[in-house]
Amino acid sequence: MLDLFVVPEHSLGNEQWEVILGMTVCQAVHTLKTQNQVIKDVQILYSEQEPLQQDIVIDLTQDGIRFKFDAKCQRLKVIEVYDLTKVKLRYRYSCSFELNCEGYSWCDLVGRISTCQTTSLPLTER
């Protein structure tokens, strides 16, 4: 089971590796290849008929994680954790704040997050 931290609207990873929104398919594949001892089943999905219309998807099937890349610019646009039973997540909102979600339901987490004070940062155009 992977033990990962989530930085909302930014990245997913741990102390050895990190997948960041906006990175290229090539960078993500290289990052995942360096973790071949831990990440076992990786599927890369794309459309042969419409390669510039359908997203490129890297699916970590044993870990319940999916990365979706824009078909044209090939940059990561979505990080999806679709099976929470296969991965241990810790939410990191800044360098000093971390929330361990092991043993909590999604409703518990939302309640705990909403009671924490966070700093709002201005949105930047990408």
GROMACS .gro file of N, CA and C in nm:
model
  378
    1MET      N    1   0.085  -0.117   0.000
    1MET     CA    2   0.000   0.000   0.000
    1MET      C    3   0.089   0.124   0.000
    2LEU      N    4   0.062   0.215  -0.094
    2LEU     CA    5   0.138   0.338  -0.099
    2LEU      C    6   0.096   0.432   0.013
    3ASP      N    7   0.192   0.502   0.069
    3ASP     CA    8   0.169   0.603   0.172
    3ASP      C    9   0.207   0.736   0.109
    4LEU      N   10   0.106   0.818   0.074
    4LEU     CA   11   0.129   0.939  -0.004
    4LEU      C   12   0.075   1.063   0.065
    5PHE      N   13   0.129   1.177   0.028
    5PHE     CA   14   0.071   1.304   0.071
    5PHE      C   15   0.005   1.370  -0.049
    6VAL      N   16  -0.101   1.442  -0.021
    6VAL     CA   17  -0.176   1.516  -0.122
    6VAL      C   18  -0.162   1.664  -0.089
    7VAL      N   19  -0.120   1.741  -0.187
    7VAL     CA   20  -0.125   1.886  -0.175
    7VAL      C   21  -0.235   1.930  -0.270
    8PRO      N   22  -0.353   1.969  -0.216
    8PRO     CA   23  -0.467   2.002  -0.302
    8PRO      C   24  -0.431   2.105  -0.409
    9GLU      N   25  -0.479   2.078  -0.529
    9GLU     CA   26  -0.458   2.162  -0.647
    9GLU      C   27  -0.310   2.175  -0.683
   10HIS      N   28  -0.227   2.078  -0.640
   10HIS     CA   29  -0.085   2.085  -0.672
   10HIS      C   30  -0.021   1.951  -0.705
   11SER      N   31  -0.025   1.853  -0.610
   11SER     CA   32   0.055   1.732  -0.633
   11SER      C   33   0.011   1.615  -0.546
   12LEU      N   34   0.071   1.499  -0.578
   12LEU     CA   35   0.055   1.375  -0.504
   12LEU      C   36   0.191   1.307  -0.502
   13GLY      N   37   0.235   1.259  -0.386
   13GLY     CA   38   0.364   1.194  -0.381
   13GLY      C   39   0.405   1.156  -0.241
   14ASN      N   40   0.534   1.130  -0.226
   14ASN     CA   41   0.591   1.102  -0.094
   14ASN      C   42   0.732   1.160  -0.089
   15GLU      N   43   0.814   1.114   0.004
   15GLU     CA   44   0.947   1.171   0.019
   15GLU      C   45   1.039   1.137  -0.099
   16GLN      N   46   1.013   1.027  -0.171
   16GLN     CA   47   1.098   0.986  -0.281
   16GLN      C   48   1.055   1.040  -0.417
   17TRP      N   49   0.926   1.063  -0.437
   17TRP     CA   50   0.877   1.107  -0.568
   17TRP      C   51   0.752   1.192  -0.553
   18GLU      N   52   0.722   1.269  -0.658
   18GLU     CA   53   0.604   1.355  -0.658
   18GLU      C   54   0.556   1.375  -0.801
   19VAL      N   55   0.426   1.363  -0.821
   19VAL     CA   56   0.363   1.391  -0.949
   19VAL      C   57   0.288   1.523  -0.932
   20ILE      N   58   0.321   1.621  -1.017
   20ILE     CA   59   0.272   1.757  -1.001
   20ILE      C   60   0.183   1.795  -1.119
   21LEU      N   61   0.070   1.860  -1.091
   21LEU     CA   62  -0.016   1.910  -1.197
   21LEU      C   63   0.066   1.999  -1.291
   22GLY      N   64   0.048   1.978  -1.421
   22GLY     CA   65   0.121   2.056  -1.521
   22GLY      C   66   0.244   1.985  -1.575
   23MET      N   67   0.289   1.877  -1.509
   23MET     CA   68   0.407   1.807  -1.561
   23MET      C   69   0.370   1.730  -1.688
   24THR      N   70   0.469   1.700  -1.770
   24THR     CA   71   0.443   1.632  -1.897
   24THR      C   72   0.427   1.481  -1.876
   25VAL      N   73   0.372   1.415  -1.976
   25VAL     CA   74   0.358   1.269  -1.972
   25VAL      C   75   0.495   1.206  -1.955
   26CYS      N   76   0.594   1.256  -2.028
   26CYS     CA   77   0.729   1.201  -2.021
   26CYS      C   78   0.786   1.213  -1.880
   27GLN      N   79   0.768   1.326  -1.815
   27GLN     CA   80   0.817   1.345  -1.679
   27GLN      C   81   0.747   1.248  -1.582
   28ALA      N   82   0.617   1.232  -1.598
   28ALA     CA   83   0.541   1.142  -1.510
   28ALA      C   84   0.585   0.998  -1.528
   29VAL      N   85   0.602   0.955  -1.653
   29VAL     CA   86   0.647   0.818  -1.680
   29VAL      C   87   0.785   0.795  -1.619
   30HIS      N   88   0.874   0.891  -1.636
   30HIS     CA   89   1.008   0.879  -1.578
   30HIS      C   90   1.001   0.869  -1.425
   31THR      N   91   0.919   0.952  -1.364
   31THR     CA   92   0.903   0.950  -1.218
   31THR      C   93   0.852   0.814  -1.171
   32LEU      N   94   0.750   0.761  -1.240
   32LEU     CA   95   0.692   0.632  -1.202
   32LEU      C   96   0.789   0.517  -1.227
   33LYS      N   97   0.869   0.526  -1.333
   33LYS     CA   98   0.968   0.421  -1.361
   33LYS      C   99   1.072   0.410  -1.250
   34THR      N  100   1.106   0.521  -1.189
   34THR     CA  101   1.205   0.517  -1.081
   34THR      C  102   1.151   0.446  -0.958
   35GLN      N  103   1.019   0.426  -0.952
   35GLN     CA  104   0.955   0.361  -0.837
   35GLN      C  105   0.904   0.221  -0.872
   36ASN      N  106   0.970   0.153  -0.966
   36ASN     CA  107   0.921   0.024  -1.014
   36ASN      C  108   0.922  -0.085  -0.907
   37GLN      N  109   0.992  -0.065  -0.795
   37GLN     CA  110   0.988  -0.162  -0.686
   37GLN      C  111   0.861  -0.149  -0.603
   38VAL      N  112   0.801  -0.031  -0.605
   38VAL     CA  113   0.683  -0.003  -0.523
   38VAL      C  114   0.556   0.001  -0.606
   39ILE      N  115   0.562   0.064  -0.723
   39ILE     CA  116   0.447   0.076  -0.812
   39ILE      C  117   0.457  -0.034  -0.917
   40LYS      N  118   0.364  -0.129  -0.912
   40LYS     CA  119   0.377  -0.251  -0.994
   40LYS      C  120   0.300  -0.249  -1.125
   41ASP      N  121   0.173  -0.212  -1.123
   41ASP     CA  122   0.089  -0.225  -1.242
   41ASP      C  123   0.052  -0.088  -1.295
   42VAL      N  124   0.116  -0.048  -1.405
   42VAL     CA  125   0.091   0.083  -1.466
   42VAL      C  126   0.035   0.061  -1.606
   43GLN      N  127  -0.080   0.121  -1.634
   43GLN     CA  128  -0.139   0.113  -1.768
   43GLN      C  129  -0.142   0.254  -1.827
   44ILE      N  130  -0.100   0.265  -1.952
   44ILE     CA  131  -0.107   0.392  -2.025
   44ILE      C  132  -0.214   0.376  -2.131
   45LEU      N  133  -0.317   0.460  -2.123
   45LEU     CA  134  -0.431   0.451  -2.213
   45LEU      C  135  -0.438   0.576  -2.301
   46TYR      N  136  -0.462   0.555  -2.431
   46TYR     CA  137  -0.478   0.666  -2.525
   46TYR      C  138  -0.563   0.619  -2.641
   47SER      N  139  -0.612   0.712  -2.720
   47SER     CA  140  -0.697   0.679  -2.833
   47SER      C  141  -0.615   0.677  -2.962
   48GLU      N  142  -0.614   0.562  -3.029
   48GLU     CA  143  -0.546   0.554  -3.159
   48GLU      C  144  -0.626   0.625  -3.267
   49GLN      N  145  -0.760   0.624  -3.256
   49GLN     CA  146  -0.844   0.687  -3.355
   49GLN      C  147  -0.847   0.839  -3.341
   50GLU      N  148  -0.848   0.890  -3.219
   50GLU     CA  149  -0.855   1.034  -3.194
   50GLU      C  150  -0.748   1.075  -3.091
   51PRO      N  151  -0.621   1.067  -3.127
   51PRO     CA  152  -0.515   1.091  -3.029
   51PRO      C  153  -0.511   1.234  -2.974
   52LEU      N  154  -0.562   1.331  -3.049
   52LEU     CA  155  -0.560   1.469  -3.001
   52LEU      C  156  -0.693   1.512  -2.940
   53GLN      N  157  -0.790   1.421  -2.934
   53GLN     CA  158  -0.921   1.453  -2.877
   53GLN      C  159  -0.944   1.388  -2.741
   54GLN      N  160  -0.889   1.269  -2.720
   54GLN     CA  161  -0.910   1.194  -2.597
   54GLN      C  162  -0.788   1.208  -2.505
   55ASP      N  163  -0.813   1.225  -2.377
   55ASP     CA  164  -0.705   1.240  -2.278
   55ASP      C  165  -0.615   1.117  -2.277
   56ILE      N  166  -0.489   1.139  -2.243
   56ILE     CA  167  -0.395   1.032  -2.217
   56ILE      C  168  -0.408   1.000  -2.068
   57VAL      N  169  -0.418   0.873  -2.034
   57VAL     CA  170  -0.440   0.833  -1.895
   57VAL      C  171  -0.331   0.736  -1.852
   58ILE      N  172  -0.272   0.764  -1.737
   58ILE     CA  173  -0.183   0.669  -1.672
   58ILE      C  174  -0.257   0.619  -1.550
   59ASP      N  175  -0.284   0.489  -1.548
   59ASP     CA  176  -0.364   0.427  -1.441
   59ASP      C  177  -0.276   0.333  -1.359
   60LEU      N  178  -0.264   0.362  -1.230
   60LEU     CA  179  -0.194   0.273  -1.138
   60LEU      C  180  -0.300   0.182  -1.077
   61THR      N  181  -0.329   0.072  -1.145
   61THR     CA  182  -0.445  -0.011  -1.111
   61THR      C  183  -0.435  -0.075  -0.973
   62GLN      N  184  -0.316  -0.114  -0.930
   62GLN     CA  185  -0.302  -0.177  -0.798
   62GLN      C  186  -0.307  -0.075  -0.684
   63ASP      N  187  -0.293   0.053  -0.719
   63ASP     CA  188  -0.290   0.157  -0.617
   63ASP      C  189  -0.413   0.249  -0.621
   64GLY      N  190  -0.502   0.228  -0.718
   64GLY     CA  191  -0.625   0.307  -0.724
   64GLY      C  192  -0.604   0.453  -0.757
   65ILE      N  193  -0.504   0.483  -0.841
   65ILE     CA  194  -0.471   0.621  -0.877
   65ILE      C  195  -0.470   0.634  -1.028
   66ARG      N  196  -0.524   0.745  -1.076
   66ARG     CA  197  -0.530   0.772  -1.220
   66ARG      C  198  -0.481   0.915  -1.246
   67PHE      N  199  -0.392   0.928  -1.345
   67PHE     CA  200  -0.343   1.059  -1.387
   67PHE      C  201  -0.395   1.086  -1.529
   68LYS      N  202  -0.462   1.201  -1.549
   68LYS     CA  203  -0.516   1.235  -1.680
   68LYS      C  204  -0.440   1.354  -1.738
   69PHE      N  205  -0.394   1.335  -1.862
   69PHE     CA  206  -0.315   1.437  -1.931
   69PHE      C  207  -0.393   1.490  -2.050
   70ASP      N  208  -0.380   1.619  -2.074
   70ASP     CA  209  -0.442   1.681  -2.191
   70ASP      C  210  -0.381   1.619  -2.316
   71ALA      N  211  -0.466   1.584  -2.413
   71ALA     CA  212  -0.419   1.514  -2.533
   71ALA      C  213  -0.328   1.600  -2.619
   72LYS      N  214  -0.356   1.729  -2.628
   72LYS     CA  215  -0.278   1.815  -2.717
   72LYS      C  216  -0.145   1.860  -2.656
   73CYS      N  217  -0.148   1.914  -2.535
   73CYS     CA  218  -0.024   1.965  -2.476
   73CYS      C  219   0.047   1.861  -2.391
   74GLN      N  220  -0.019   1.748  -2.363
   74GLN     CA  221   0.037   1.636  -2.288
   74GLN      C  222   0.086   1.675  -2.149
   75ARG      N  223   0.011   1.763  -2.085
   75ARG     CA  224   0.042   1.805  -1.948
   75ARG      C  225  -0.065   1.752  -1.853
   76LEU      N  226  -0.023   1.716  -1.732
   76LEU     CA  227  -0.113   1.659  -1.631
   76LEU      C  228  -0.218   1.761  -1.589
   77LYS      N  229  -0.345   1.721  -1.603
   77LYS     CA  230  -0.453   1.813  -1.565
   77LYS      C  231  -0.540   1.761  -1.452
   78VAL      N  232  -0.537   1.627  -1.426
   78VAL     CA  233  -0.620   1.570  -1.320
   78VAL      C  234  -0.542   1.458  -1.250
   79ILE      N  235  -0.546   1.461  -1.117
   79ILE     CA  236  -0.496   1.351  -1.036
   79ILE      C  237  -0.617   1.294  -0.964
   80GLU      N  238  -0.648   1.168  -0.990
   80GLU     CA  239  -0.768   1.105  -0.934
   80GLU      C  240  -0.730   0.985  -0.849
   81VAL      N  241  -0.772   0.985  -0.725
   81VAL     CA  242  -0.758   0.868  -0.638
   81VAL      C  243  -0.896   0.805  -0.634
   82TYR      N  244  -0.912   0.692  -0.702
   82TYR     CA  245  -1.045   0.633  -0.717
   82TYR      C  246  -1.071   0.513  -0.625
   83ASP      N  247  -0.969   0.465  -0.555
   83ASP     CA  248  -0.990   0.355  -0.460
   83ASP      C  249  -0.912   0.383  -0.333
   84LEU      N  250  -0.979   0.438  -0.234
   84LEU     CA  251  -0.913   0.478  -0.109
   84LEU      C  252  -0.873   0.359  -0.023
   85THR      N  253  -0.915   0.238  -0.057
   85THR     CA  254  -0.873   0.120   0.019
   85THR      C  255  -0.734   0.072  -0.023
   86LYS      N  256  -0.683   0.124  -0.133
   86LYS     CA  257  -0.554   0.078  -0.185
   86LYS      C  258  -0.439   0.174  -0.158
   87VAL      N  259  -0.468   0.287  -0.096
   87VAL     CA  260  -0.364   0.388  -0.074
   87VAL      C  261  -0.389   0.459   0.058
   88LYS      N  262  -0.282   0.491   0.127
   88LYS     CA  263  -0.292   0.568   0.251
   88LYS      C  264  -0.257   0.713   0.216
   89LEU      N  265  -0.350   0.804   0.243
   89LEU     CA  266  -0.331   0.945   0.207
   89LEU      C  267  -0.314   1.032   0.329
   90ARG      N  268  -0.227   1.129   0.316
   90ARG     CA  269  -0.211   1.235   0.415
   90ARG      C  270  -0.227   1.365   0.340
   91TYR      N  271  -0.310   1.454   0.390
   91TYR     CA  272  -0.333   1.582   0.324
   91TYR      C  273  -0.236   1.684   0.379
   92ARG      N  274  -0.165   1.747   0.290
   92ARG     CA  275  -0.067   1.848   0.329
   92ARG      C  276  -0.108   1.980   0.263
   93TYR      N  277  -0.140   2.079   0.346
   93TYR     CA  278  -0.184   2.209   0.294
   93TYR      C  279  -0.073   2.312   0.292
   94SER      N  280   0.028   2.290   0.370
   94SER     CA  281   0.145   2.376   0.369
   94SER      C  282   0.258   2.295   0.431
   95CYS      N  283   0.373   2.354   0.442
   95CYS     CA  284   0.486   2.282   0.501
   95CYS      C  285   0.461   2.247   0.647
   96SER      N  286   0.375   2.323   0.714
   96SER     CA  287   0.357   2.301   0.857
   96SER      C  288   0.227   2.229   0.892
   97PHE      N  289   0.143   2.199   0.794
   97PHE     CA  290   0.014   2.137   0.824
   97PHE      C  291   0.001   2.006   0.749
   98GLU      N  292  -0.032   1.900   0.820
   98GLU     CA  293  -0.051   1.770   0.759
   98GLU      C  294  -0.167   1.701   0.830
   99LEU      N  295  -0.252   1.634   0.754
   99LEU     CA  296  -0.368   1.566   0.811
   99LEU      C  297  -0.363   1.420   0.770
  100ASN      N  298  -0.355   1.330   0.865
  100ASN     CA  299  -0.352   1.187   0.837
  100ASN      C  300  -0.498   1.139   0.832
  101CYS      N  301  -0.538   1.080   0.719
  101CYS     CA  302  -0.679   1.043   0.703
  101CYS      C  303  -0.704   0.894   0.728
  102GLU      N  304  -0.605   0.820   0.773
  102GLU     CA  305  -0.624   0.677   0.797
  102GLU      C  306  -0.731   0.656   0.904
  103GLY      N  307  -0.829   0.572   0.874
  103GLY     CA  308  -0.933   0.540   0.971
  103GLY      C  309  -1.049   0.638   0.975
  104TYR      N  310  -1.047   0.739   0.889
  104TYR     CA  311  -1.155   0.838   0.887
  104TYR      C  312  -1.236   0.824   0.760
  105SER      N  313  -1.364   0.856   0.769
  105SER     CA  314  -1.448   0.860   0.650
  105SER      C  315  -1.429   0.996   0.583
  106TRP      N  316  -1.478   1.009   0.461
  106TRP     CA  317  -1.467   1.136   0.389
  106TRP      C  318  -1.539   1.247   0.466
  107CYS      N  319  -1.654   1.220   0.525
  107CYS     CA  320  -1.728   1.321   0.602
  107CYS      C  321  -1.646   1.366   0.723
  108ASP      N  322  -1.578   1.273   0.790
  108ASP     CA  323  -1.493   1.309   0.903
  108ASP      C  324  -1.382   1.403   0.858
  109LEU      N  325  -1.322   1.371   0.743
  109LEU     CA  326  -1.212   1.453   0.693
  109LEU      C  327  -1.258   1.593   0.659
  110VAL      N  328  -1.372   1.603   0.592
  110VAL     CA  329  -1.423   1.735   0.555
  110VAL      C  330  -1.447   1.817   0.681
  111GLY      N  331  -1.501   1.756   0.784
  111GLY     CA  332  -1.524   1.825   0.910
  111GLY      C  333  -1.395   1.871   0.973
  112ARG      N  334  -1.292   1.786   0.972
  112ARG     CA  335  -1.163   1.822   1.031
  112ARG      C  336  -1.095   1.931   0.950
  113ILE      N  337  -1.103   1.923   0.818
  113ILE     CA  338  -1.039   2.023   0.733
  113ILE      C  339  -1.106   2.159   0.750
  114SER      N  340  -1.239   2.159   0.757
  114SER     CA  341  -1.310   2.286   0.764
  114SER      C  342  -1.285   2.358   0.896
  115THR      N  343  -1.242   2.287   1.000
  115THR     CA  344  -1.214   2.352   1.128
  115THR      C  345  -1.071   2.405   1.135
  116CYS      N  346  -0.988   2.371   1.039
  116CYS     CA  347  -0.849   2.417   1.039
  116CYS      C  348  -0.839   2.555   0.975
  117GLN      N  349  -0.747   2.633   1.023
  117GLN     CA  350  -0.723   2.763   0.962
  117GLN      C  351  -0.621   2.745   0.851
  118THR      N  352  -0.655   2.794   0.733
  118THR     CA  353  -0.563   2.787   0.621
  118THR      C  354  -0.543   2.928   0.566
  119THR      N  355  -0.436   2.947   0.497
  119THR     CA  356  -0.406   3.075   0.435
  119THR      C  357  -0.450   3.070   0.291
  120SER      N  358  -0.527   3.168   0.246
  120SER     CA  359  -0.570   3.174   0.107
  120SER      C  360  -0.460   3.239   0.026
  121LEU      N  361  -0.428   3.176  -0.085
  121LEU     CA  362  -0.329   3.230  -0.176
  121LEU      C  363  -0.400   3.276  -0.302
  122PRO      N  364  -0.355   3.383  -0.365
  122PRO     CA  365  -0.419   3.428  -0.488
  122PRO      C  366  -0.397   3.325  -0.600
  123LEU      N  367  -0.499   3.308  -0.682
  123LEU     CA  368  -0.488   3.217  -0.794
  123LEU      C  369  -0.402   3.279  -0.902
  124THR      N  370  -0.321   3.197  -0.966
  124THR     CA  371  -0.239   3.245  -1.076
  124THR      C  372  -0.283   3.176  -1.203
  125GLU      N  373  -0.268   3.244  -1.315
  125GLU     CA  374  -0.305   3.184  -1.442
  125GLU      C  375  -0.199   3.083  -1.482
  126ARG      N  376  -0.244   2.975  -1.543
  126ARG     CA  377  -0.150   2.870  -1.588
  126ARG      C  378  -0.143   2.867  -1.736
   0.00000   0.00000   0.00000
